[in-house]
Short mmCIF file of C-alpha atoms and ligand atoms in Angstrom, two decimals:
data_model
loop_
_atom_site.label_atom_id
_atom_site.label_comp_id
_atom_site.label_asym_id
_atom_site.label_seq_id
_atom_site.Cartn_x
_atom_site.Cartn_y
_atom_site.Cartn_z
CA MET A 10 -61.17 150.73 -137.20
CA THR A 11 -57.85 152.46 -136.67
CA SER A 12 -55.33 150.51 -134.60
CA ALA A 13 -53.86 152.09 -131.48
CA ARG A 14 -50.18 152.03 -132.44
CA THR A 15 -47.32 153.41 -130.33
CA ALA A 16 -43.57 153.06 -130.83
CA TYR A 17 -40.98 153.02 -128.03
CA ARG A 18 -37.44 154.10 -128.86
CA ALA A 19 -34.81 152.87 -126.41
CA SER A 20 -32.04 150.38 -125.86
CA ILE A 21 -34.06 147.19 -126.11
CA LEU A 22 -33.11 143.73 -124.87
CA HIS A 23 -34.96 140.44 -124.78
CA SER A 24 -34.14 136.80 -124.29
CA ILE A 25 -34.89 134.45 -127.22
CA ALA A 26 -33.50 131.13 -125.91
CA ASP A 27 -31.97 129.43 -122.89
CA PRO A 28 -28.22 130.11 -122.78
CA ALA A 29 -27.81 126.57 -121.41
CA GLU A 30 -29.13 125.26 -124.74
CA VAL A 31 -27.76 127.68 -127.36
CA GLY A 32 -24.87 129.50 -125.64
CA ILE A 33 -24.95 133.07 -124.43
CA GLU A 34 -24.52 134.89 -127.76
CA ALA A 35 -27.47 133.18 -129.42
CA SER A 36 -29.73 133.56 -126.38
CA TYR A 37 -30.67 137.24 -126.72
CA GLU A 38 -31.38 140.10 -129.08
CA TYR A 39 -30.20 143.63 -128.32
CA PHE A 40 -30.73 146.92 -130.13
CA ASP A 41 -28.69 149.78 -128.75
CA ASP A 42 -30.99 152.24 -130.53
CA GLY A 43 -34.06 150.10 -130.96
CA LEU A 44 -37.72 150.56 -131.69
CA LEU A 45 -40.55 148.46 -130.28
CA ILE A 46 -43.82 148.95 -132.12
CA VAL A 47 -46.94 148.10 -130.13
CA SER A 48 -50.33 147.85 -131.76
CA ASP A 49 -53.62 146.94 -130.05
CA GLY A 50 -51.75 145.71 -126.98
CA ARG A 51 -49.45 143.38 -128.93
CA ILE A 52 -45.92 143.47 -130.29
CA GLU A 53 -46.03 144.44 -133.93
CA ALA A 54 -42.32 144.77 -134.63
CA LEU A 55 -38.90 145.15 -133.02
CA GLY A 56 -35.70 146.29 -134.67
CA GLU A 57 -33.19 149.05 -135.28
CA ALA A 58 -34.85 152.43 -134.78
CA GLU A 59 -33.38 153.94 -137.91
CA SER A 60 -34.87 151.42 -140.31
CA LEU A 61 -38.22 150.96 -138.54
CA LEU A 62 -38.79 154.70 -138.14
CA ALA A 63 -38.52 155.13 -141.90
CA GLU A 64 -41.49 152.80 -142.41
CA LEU A 65 -43.61 153.92 -139.47
CA PRO A 66 -47.09 155.14 -140.50
CA ALA A 67 -47.32 158.92 -140.33
CA GLY A 68 -48.70 160.20 -137.04
CA THR A 69 -47.55 157.22 -134.93
CA GLU A 70 -46.57 158.41 -131.48
CA VAL A 71 -42.91 157.68 -130.63
CA ILE A 72 -42.00 157.60 -126.94
CA GLU A 73 -38.29 157.88 -126.15
CA HIS A 74 -36.63 156.26 -123.15
CA ASP A 75 -33.05 157.38 -122.41
CA ASN A 76 -30.40 156.07 -120.05
CA GLY A 77 -31.97 152.71 -119.56
CA LEU A 78 -33.23 149.51 -120.98
CA LEU A 79 -36.60 148.37 -122.30
CA MET A 80 -37.23 144.66 -121.72
CA PRO A 81 -40.11 142.21 -121.27
CA GLY A 82 -41.98 142.40 -117.97
CA PHE A 83 -40.70 140.13 -115.24
CA ILE A 84 -42.41 136.83 -114.48
CA ASP A 85 -42.69 135.60 -110.89
CA THR A 86 -43.45 131.88 -110.87
CA HIS A 87 -44.21 131.61 -107.15
CA ILE A 88 -45.61 134.13 -104.70
CA HIS A 89 -48.23 134.35 -101.91
CA TYR A 90 -50.32 137.51 -102.07
CA PRO A 91 -51.85 137.01 -98.56
CA GLN A 92 -48.35 137.17 -97.07
CA THR A 93 -47.73 140.73 -98.27
CA GLY A 94 -48.38 142.12 -94.80
CA MET A 95 -46.18 139.62 -92.95
CA ILE A 96 -43.03 139.78 -95.08
CA ALA A 97 -39.89 139.96 -92.89
CA ALA A 98 -41.15 137.88 -89.94
CA TYR A 99 -38.26 137.14 -87.57
CA GLY A 100 -36.49 134.07 -86.44
CA GLU A 101 -38.00 130.78 -87.68
CA GLN A 102 -37.48 128.08 -90.27
CA LEU A 103 -40.33 126.81 -92.43
CA LEU A 104 -42.61 124.78 -90.14
CA ASP A 105 -42.48 127.16 -87.16
CA TRP A 106 -42.67 130.16 -89.47
CA LEU A 107 -45.91 128.75 -90.92
CA ASN A 108 -47.47 128.11 -87.51
CA ASN A 109 -46.33 131.29 -85.79
CA TYR A 110 -46.70 133.87 -88.52
CA THR A 111 -48.26 132.61 -91.73
CA PHE A 112 -51.41 130.89 -90.58
CA PRO A 113 -52.53 133.75 -88.30
CA ALA A 114 -51.93 136.23 -91.15
CA GLU A 115 -53.90 134.11 -93.60
CA ARG A 116 -56.81 133.85 -91.14
CA GLU A 117 -57.55 137.54 -91.78
CA PHE A 118 -58.64 136.70 -95.32
CA GLU A 119 -61.95 135.36 -94.09
CA ASN A 120 -62.83 139.08 -94.27
CA PRO A 121 -63.36 139.99 -97.97
CA GLU A 122 -62.59 143.66 -97.32
CA HIS A 123 -59.20 142.74 -95.95
CA ALA A 124 -58.60 140.51 -98.96
CA ALA A 125 -59.51 143.35 -101.36
CA GLU A 126 -57.18 145.76 -99.58
CA VAL A 127 -54.21 143.38 -99.62
CA ALA A 128 -54.85 142.31 -103.23
CA ASP A 129 -54.64 145.94 -104.29
CA VAL A 130 -51.42 146.58 -102.36
CA PHE A 131 -49.98 143.34 -103.75
CA ILE A 132 -50.72 144.07 -107.41
CA ARG A 133 -49.37 147.61 -107.09
CA GLU A 134 -46.21 146.23 -105.53
CA LEU A 135 -45.72 143.72 -108.36
CA LEU A 136 -46.11 146.47 -110.95
CA ARG A 137 -43.81 148.86 -109.06
CA ASN A 138 -41.20 146.12 -109.36
CA GLY A 139 -41.76 145.50 -113.05
CA THR A 140 -43.49 142.13 -112.62
CA THR A 141 -46.31 141.75 -115.12
CA SER A 142 -47.24 138.09 -114.61
CA ALA A 143 -47.18 135.84 -111.56
CA LEU A 144 -48.32 132.46 -110.29
CA VAL A 145 -49.99 133.33 -107.02
CA PHE A 146 -51.20 131.53 -103.89
CA GLY A 147 -54.43 132.76 -102.28
CA THR A 148 -55.62 131.47 -98.92
CA VAL A 149 -58.09 128.71 -98.18
CA HIS A 150 -60.90 131.28 -98.48
CA LYS A 151 -62.73 131.57 -101.79
CA ALA A 152 -63.07 135.33 -101.34
CA SER A 153 -59.28 135.70 -101.27
CA VAL A 154 -59.12 134.44 -104.84
CA ASP A 155 -62.02 136.64 -105.97
CA ALA A 156 -60.17 139.65 -104.57
CA PHE A 157 -56.92 138.71 -106.30
CA PHE A 158 -58.46 138.06 -109.71
CA SER A 159 -60.59 141.22 -109.51
CA ALA A 160 -57.51 143.34 -108.86
CA ALA A 161 -55.63 141.66 -111.75
CA GLU A 162 -58.60 141.92 -114.12
CA GLN A 163 -58.98 145.65 -113.48
CA ARG A 164 -55.46 146.20 -114.88
CA ASN A 165 -55.75 143.60 -117.66
CA LEU A 166 -52.82 141.55 -116.33
CA ARG A 167 -51.92 137.99 -117.31
CA MET A 168 -52.07 136.31 -113.91
CA ILE A 169 -52.51 132.83 -112.50
CA GLY A 170 -53.91 132.10 -109.04
CA GLY A 171 -55.85 129.69 -106.93
CA LYS A 172 -57.44 128.85 -103.60
CA VAL A 173 -55.33 126.92 -101.12
CA LEU A 174 -56.46 123.35 -100.48
CA MET A 175 -55.65 122.36 -96.89
CA ASP A 176 -57.68 119.77 -94.97
CA ARG A 177 -55.31 118.65 -92.19
CA ASN A 178 -52.28 119.63 -90.09
CA ALA A 179 -53.34 123.26 -89.95
CA PRO A 180 -55.51 125.24 -87.51
CA ASP A 181 -59.25 124.55 -87.71
CA TYR A 182 -59.89 128.15 -88.70
CA LEU A 183 -57.87 127.62 -91.86
CA THR A 184 -58.93 124.20 -93.13
CA ASP A 185 -61.41 123.08 -95.76
CA THR A 186 -62.43 119.48 -96.48
CA ALA A 187 -61.74 117.39 -99.54
CA GLU A 188 -65.33 117.97 -100.66
CA SER A 189 -65.61 121.71 -99.86
CA GLY A 190 -62.15 122.40 -101.32
CA TYR A 191 -63.18 120.65 -104.52
CA GLN A 192 -66.51 122.48 -104.77
CA ASP A 193 -65.02 125.89 -103.96
CA SER A 194 -62.27 125.35 -106.52
CA ARG A 195 -64.84 124.40 -109.17
CA GLU A 196 -66.79 127.55 -108.47
CA LEU A 197 -63.68 129.70 -108.81
CA ILE A 198 -62.58 127.92 -111.98
CA GLU A 199 -65.99 128.52 -113.54
CA ARG A 200 -65.84 132.19 -112.54
CA TRP A 201 -62.26 133.08 -113.47
CA HIS A 202 -60.36 130.50 -115.53
CA GLY A 203 -59.94 131.85 -119.06
CA LYS A 204 -61.63 135.16 -118.25
CA GLY A 205 -59.60 137.88 -119.98
CA ARG A 206 -55.95 137.15 -119.23
CA LEU A 207 -56.55 135.04 -116.11
CA HIS A 208 -55.87 131.36 -115.43
CA TYR A 209 -56.69 129.14 -112.48
CA ALA A 210 -54.18 127.01 -110.54
CA VAL A 211 -55.30 124.07 -108.41
CA THR A 212 -53.32 124.83 -105.25
CA PRO A 213 -52.77 122.17 -102.58
CA ARG A 214 -50.55 124.03 -100.06
CA PHE A 215 -48.09 121.12 -99.72
CA ALA A 216 -48.36 117.39 -99.17
CA PRO A 217 -48.45 117.55 -95.33
CA THR A 218 -51.62 119.69 -95.23
CA SER A 219 -53.74 117.55 -97.56
CA THR A 220 -55.24 114.10 -97.03
CA ASP A 221 -55.07 111.44 -99.72
CA GLU A 222 -58.68 112.23 -100.48
CA GLN A 223 -57.93 115.91 -101.07
CA LEU A 224 -54.89 115.23 -103.28
CA ALA A 225 -57.07 112.84 -105.30
CA SER A 226 -59.70 115.58 -105.70
CA ALA A 227 -56.99 117.97 -106.94
CA GLY A 228 -56.13 115.40 -109.62
CA GLN A 229 -59.79 115.13 -110.50
CA LEU A 230 -60.09 118.91 -111.04
CA LEU A 231 -57.09 118.81 -113.36
CA ARG A 232 -58.79 116.12 -115.42
CA GLU A 233 -62.12 117.93 -115.54
CA TYR A 234 -60.96 121.28 -116.93
CA ASP A 235 -58.50 122.12 -119.72
CA GLY A 236 -55.54 124.37 -119.17
CA LEU A 237 -55.52 124.43 -115.37
CA TYR A 238 -52.26 124.79 -113.51
CA MET A 239 -51.13 122.78 -110.48
CA HIS A 240 -49.20 124.85 -107.96
CA THR A 241 -47.65 123.63 -104.71
CA HIS A 242 -44.46 123.36 -102.63
CA LEU A 243 -41.85 120.60 -102.83
CA SER A 244 -38.72 119.64 -100.86
CA GLU A 245 -38.03 123.03 -99.34
CA ASN A 246 -36.85 122.16 -95.85
CA ARG A 247 -35.22 119.01 -94.40
CA ASP A 248 -37.71 118.64 -91.52
CA GLU A 249 -40.54 119.04 -94.01
CA VAL A 250 -39.09 116.27 -96.21
CA GLU A 251 -38.86 113.89 -93.23
CA TRP A 252 -42.42 114.77 -92.22
CA VAL A 253 -43.72 113.95 -95.70
CA LYS A 254 -41.95 110.57 -95.62
CA SER A 255 -43.62 109.76 -92.28
CA LEU A 256 -47.06 110.85 -93.52
CA PHE A 257 -46.85 108.93 -96.82
CA PRO A 258 -44.76 105.82 -96.04
CA GLN A 259 -46.14 104.04 -99.11
CA CYS A 260 -44.50 106.62 -101.43
CA SER A 261 -40.85 106.49 -102.44
CA GLY A 262 -40.24 110.16 -101.68
CA TYR A 263 -41.74 113.65 -101.60
CA LEU A 264 -42.27 114.06 -105.35
CA ASP A 265 -43.75 110.57 -105.55
CA VAL A 266 -46.63 111.71 -103.31
CA TYR A 267 -47.73 114.21 -105.94
CA ASP A 268 -47.00 111.72 -108.72
CA HIS A 269 -49.17 109.12 -107.02
CA PHE A 270 -52.15 111.49 -107.31
CA ASN A 271 -51.40 112.41 -110.97
CA LEU A 272 -50.34 115.95 -110.14
CA LEU A 273 -47.26 116.08 -112.40
CA SER A 274 -47.70 117.62 -115.83
CA GLU A 275 -46.53 120.40 -118.13
CA ARG A 276 -48.66 122.83 -116.14
CA SER A 277 -47.37 121.79 -112.72
CA VAL A 278 -45.15 124.25 -110.86
CA PHE A 279 -43.38 123.20 -107.69
CA ALA A 280 -41.82 125.85 -105.48
CA HIS A 281 -38.28 125.23 -104.16
CA GLY A 282 -37.17 121.66 -104.98
CA ILE A 283 -33.97 122.09 -102.99
CA HIS A 284 -33.54 118.58 -101.62
CA LEU A 285 -34.28 116.42 -104.66
CA CYS A 286 -32.50 113.24 -105.74
CA ASP A 287 -31.59 112.44 -109.36
CA ASP A 288 -34.65 110.22 -109.82
CA GLU A 289 -36.92 113.04 -108.76
CA CYS A 290 -35.23 115.45 -111.18
CA ARG A 291 -35.64 112.92 -113.97
CA ARG A 292 -39.32 112.54 -113.16
CA LEU A 293 -39.85 116.31 -113.18
CA SER A 294 -38.15 116.46 -116.54
CA GLU A 295 -40.07 113.62 -118.15
CA THR A 296 -43.43 115.02 -117.03
CA GLY A 297 -42.53 118.57 -118.17
CA SER A 298 -43.08 119.93 -114.65
CA ALA A 299 -41.36 123.14 -113.55
CA ILE A 300 -39.55 124.29 -110.43
CA ALA A 301 -39.73 127.84 -109.06
CA PHE A 302 -36.28 128.87 -107.80
CA CYS A 303 -36.86 131.18 -104.81
CA PRO A 304 -33.47 132.33 -103.55
CA THR A 305 -34.45 135.14 -101.16
CA SER A 306 -36.91 132.81 -99.44
CA ASN A 307 -34.50 129.88 -99.33
CA LEU A 308 -31.86 132.03 -97.66
CA PHE A 309 -34.31 133.82 -95.35
CA LEU A 310 -35.82 130.58 -93.96
CA GLY A 311 -32.43 128.84 -93.98
CA SER A 312 -33.88 126.16 -96.26
CA GLY A 313 -30.82 125.47 -98.40
CA LEU A 314 -29.15 126.16 -101.73
CA PHE A 315 -31.04 125.38 -104.94
CA ASN A 316 -28.90 123.45 -107.45
CA LEU A 317 -29.66 125.10 -110.80
CA PRO A 318 -26.91 123.31 -112.78
CA LYS A 319 -28.35 119.94 -111.67
CA MET A 320 -31.77 121.00 -112.98
CA GLU A 321 -30.20 122.08 -116.27
CA GLN A 322 -28.46 118.70 -116.59
CA HIS A 323 -31.79 116.94 -116.18
CA GLY A 324 -33.61 119.34 -118.51
CA VAL A 325 -36.03 120.53 -115.82
CA ASN A 326 -37.89 123.77 -116.55
CA VAL A 327 -37.00 126.45 -114.01
CA GLY A 328 -38.52 129.87 -113.36
CA LEU A 329 -37.82 132.43 -110.66
CA GLY A 330 -40.04 133.00 -107.65
CA THR A 331 -39.93 135.70 -105.03
CA ASP A 332 -42.02 133.56 -102.64
CA VAL A 333 -43.09 136.64 -100.68
CA GLY A 334 -43.65 136.57 -97.65
CA ALA A 335 -40.87 134.01 -96.94
CA GLY A 336 -39.08 135.80 -99.76
CA THR A 337 -37.80 139.19 -98.73
CA SER A 338 -38.40 141.23 -101.87
CA PHE A 339 -40.99 141.68 -104.61
CA SER A 340 -38.17 142.64 -106.92
CA ILE A 341 -37.08 140.08 -109.51
CA LEU A 342 -33.86 142.10 -109.83
CA GLN A 343 -33.15 141.54 -106.13
CA THR A 344 -34.17 137.90 -106.54
CA LEU A 345 -31.49 137.58 -109.25
CA ASN A 346 -28.98 139.27 -106.98
CA GLU A 347 -29.54 136.53 -104.40
CA ALA A 348 -29.69 133.79 -107.05
CA TYR A 349 -26.18 134.79 -108.12
CA LYS A 350 -24.94 134.41 -104.54
CA VAL A 351 -26.65 131.03 -104.13
CA MET A 352 -24.71 129.88 -107.21
CA GLN A 353 -21.46 131.37 -105.88
CA LEU A 354 -21.84 129.37 -102.66
CA GLN A 355 -21.94 126.21 -104.80
CA GLY A 356 -18.93 127.17 -106.92
CA ALA A 357 -21.11 127.94 -109.96
CA LYS A 358 -21.87 131.05 -111.99
CA LEU A 359 -25.09 132.73 -113.03
CA SER A 360 -24.44 134.82 -116.13
CA PRO A 361 -26.43 138.03 -116.63
CA PHE A 362 -28.01 136.53 -119.75
CA LYS A 363 -29.10 133.38 -117.95
CA SER A 364 -30.56 135.70 -115.32
CA LEU A 365 -32.39 137.65 -118.03
CA TYR A 366 -33.73 134.36 -119.38
CA LEU A 367 -34.95 133.15 -115.97
CA ALA A 368 -36.66 136.47 -115.25
CA THR A 369 -38.53 136.59 -118.59
CA LEU A 370 -38.64 133.85 -121.24
CA GLY A 371 -37.64 131.07 -118.82
CA GLY A 372 -40.48 132.06 -116.50
CA ALA A 373 -42.88 132.14 -119.43
CA ARG A 374 -41.74 128.65 -120.48
CA ALA A 375 -42.13 127.33 -116.94
CA LEU A 376 -45.73 128.59 -117.13
CA ARG A 377 -46.25 127.40 -120.73
CA LEU A 378 -47.01 130.96 -121.78
CA GLU A 379 -44.04 131.60 -124.07
CA ASP A 380 -46.35 132.06 -127.07
CA ARG A 381 -47.87 135.09 -125.31
CA ILE A 382 -45.37 136.68 -122.91
CA GLY A 383 -41.69 136.64 -121.92
CA SER A 384 -40.18 137.96 -125.16
CA PHE A 385 -40.88 140.47 -127.92
CA ALA A 386 -41.76 137.92 -130.58
CA PRO A 387 -44.27 139.55 -132.98
CA GLY A 388 -47.83 138.91 -131.85
CA ASN A 389 -46.88 138.53 -128.20
CA GLU A 390 -48.72 140.59 -125.62
CA ALA A 391 -47.02 143.91 -124.97
CA ASP A 392 -46.00 143.48 -121.32
CA PHE A 393 -42.76 145.36 -120.75
CA VAL A 394 -40.68 147.47 -118.38
CA LEU A 395 -38.53 150.56 -118.75
CA LEU A 396 -35.49 150.21 -116.49
CA ASP A 397 -33.42 153.19 -115.44
CA TYR A 398 -29.59 153.17 -115.41
CA HIS A 399 -29.63 156.42 -113.44
CA CYS A 400 -32.11 155.46 -110.73
CA THR A 401 -29.79 156.11 -107.79
CA PRO A 402 -26.54 158.08 -107.49
CA LEU A 403 -24.58 154.85 -107.00
CA MET A 404 -26.23 153.11 -109.96
CA GLN A 405 -25.53 156.14 -112.17
CA TYR A 406 -21.91 156.34 -111.04
CA ARG A 407 -21.34 152.61 -111.45
CA MET A 408 -22.90 152.63 -114.93
CA GLN A 409 -20.34 155.22 -116.05
CA GLN A 410 -17.66 152.59 -115.49
CA ALA A 411 -19.60 149.79 -117.20
CA ARG A 412 -18.38 149.31 -120.76
CA THR A 413 -20.40 146.37 -122.09
CA LEU A 414 -24.03 145.28 -122.15
CA ASP A 415 -23.39 142.26 -119.95
CA GLU A 416 -21.65 144.47 -117.39
CA ARG A 417 -24.52 146.96 -117.34
CA LEU A 418 -27.04 144.15 -117.07
CA PHE A 419 -25.17 142.57 -114.18
CA VAL A 420 -24.96 145.89 -112.32
CA LEU A 421 -28.68 146.43 -112.88
CA MET A 422 -29.45 142.99 -111.46
CA THR A 423 -27.14 143.38 -108.50
CA LEU A 424 -27.93 146.95 -107.41
CA GLY A 425 -31.41 147.30 -108.90
CA ASP A 426 -34.79 147.07 -107.22
CA ASP A 427 -38.13 148.91 -107.51
CA ARG A 428 -36.24 152.20 -107.89
CA ALA A 429 -34.86 150.96 -111.21
CA VAL A 430 -38.35 150.52 -112.68
CA ARG A 431 -39.32 153.76 -114.41
CA ALA A 432 -42.54 152.38 -115.87
CA THR A 433 -44.40 149.12 -116.37
CA PHE A 434 -46.76 148.28 -119.26
CA ALA A 435 -49.34 145.51 -119.56
CA ALA A 436 -51.00 144.71 -122.89
CA GLY A 437 -49.62 148.01 -124.15
CA GLN A 438 -51.09 150.15 -121.34
CA CYS A 439 -49.00 151.91 -118.71
CA VAL A 440 -49.87 150.29 -115.36
CA HIS A 441 -47.11 151.87 -113.28
CA GLN A 442 -45.14 155.06 -113.60
CA ARG A 443 -42.47 155.92 -111.01
CA ASP A 444 -43.00 159.34 -109.38
N1 GUN B 525 -44.76 125.40 -97.58
C1 GUN B 525 -46.07 125.32 -97.28
N2 GUN B 525 -46.63 126.54 -97.20
C2 GUN B 525 -45.64 127.43 -97.44
C3 GUN B 525 -45.61 128.85 -97.52
O1 GUN B 525 -46.60 129.56 -97.31
N3 GUN B 525 -44.40 129.39 -97.81
C4 GUN B 525 -43.29 128.65 -98.06
N4 GUN B 525 -42.14 129.25 -98.36
N5 GUN B 525 -43.31 127.32 -97.99
C5 GUN B 525 -44.47 126.70 -97.69
ZN1 ZN B 526 -44.31 129.54 -101.16
#
């Protein structure tokens, strides 16, 4: 059998470590004139074009990408696909926003045709923005998850998703029960978990919308199947935190509710984590749990400022989340733009290389997928993006003044959005090409 080998010649950048652990210089690899060799959907080699071209088997196709950067696909560690059609809903903070906008929008997913339509729009939008993997909320309806996984499977994407578990404090039309939520989740796990590049996440919406019985059943699912994720929200909004304390007076705090039901592990991802005390950060760290930092959402809902340096001090894994539809952009570049400002407001800095890490390898580590995606290590799956330094007149003009890689990267992350994504590849196949 001949292998399907293609080489991409471009300026190539990838993150190889967390700058917080090894310093900036040791955290990335960059080839100004680089070559990425992809074979059978995986990374075969990366290096200087001149030397690799000399050894390339005769007849290998070489695709050239000028005036831009080739890097690993972006990883979004928290997003809600059913909220695609209600992004940019005016005027509320979390709890009113959920009741007034989110729940009515999610009700529509009882119709499988609607779910299929939105899943398709959603996946296209991810790919248009260069995002190749995501950890995704469905709705309470089983069919919402079937629609999402079908759309991801068609494009051979590495994706994680799950059905929302919600058996109280939500409208009747949107609740399951501890028993039906458990059974529906089992059915979906059997159907999708480990199929192709897909993984299942047990997905209690957040502590206030699940009874003790339902949180216990979530823990049971995690014990019954290997490799499942646990995906929920944590300490996003001050009113929410107070509500959780009143609903679970026997627990010492918000995180302790999840801990009590054995929901903290290396495959647990908690969105937000804005209002956490030191003990909670320590507990996240010792259980290997991850936080999804969702700056556009946190600013949009007025939730607060995420303290990334505090998480670094405690050794907590952090990835980036767009959190659409509370988040205001599918673009991880725009998410980094806002993350930088969130740090500025706290007197801290977010270097372009830390941003690169969060958007790629850091996200992969938060999802425990760093042996497959997030960098160009040989053998990894070939998920990557071609970014365009000339995508708008302003970007092109600004890039003429940028002298160094870190300057160009920072400009890309500050001004860039879907327009900067020339093409997106998953497992070596082109899954988006800008017009
Ligand atoms: N907390 C519980 N549900 C949600 C949701 O849908 N979005 C956000 N941002 N926070 C939540
Ligand atoms: Zn969310």
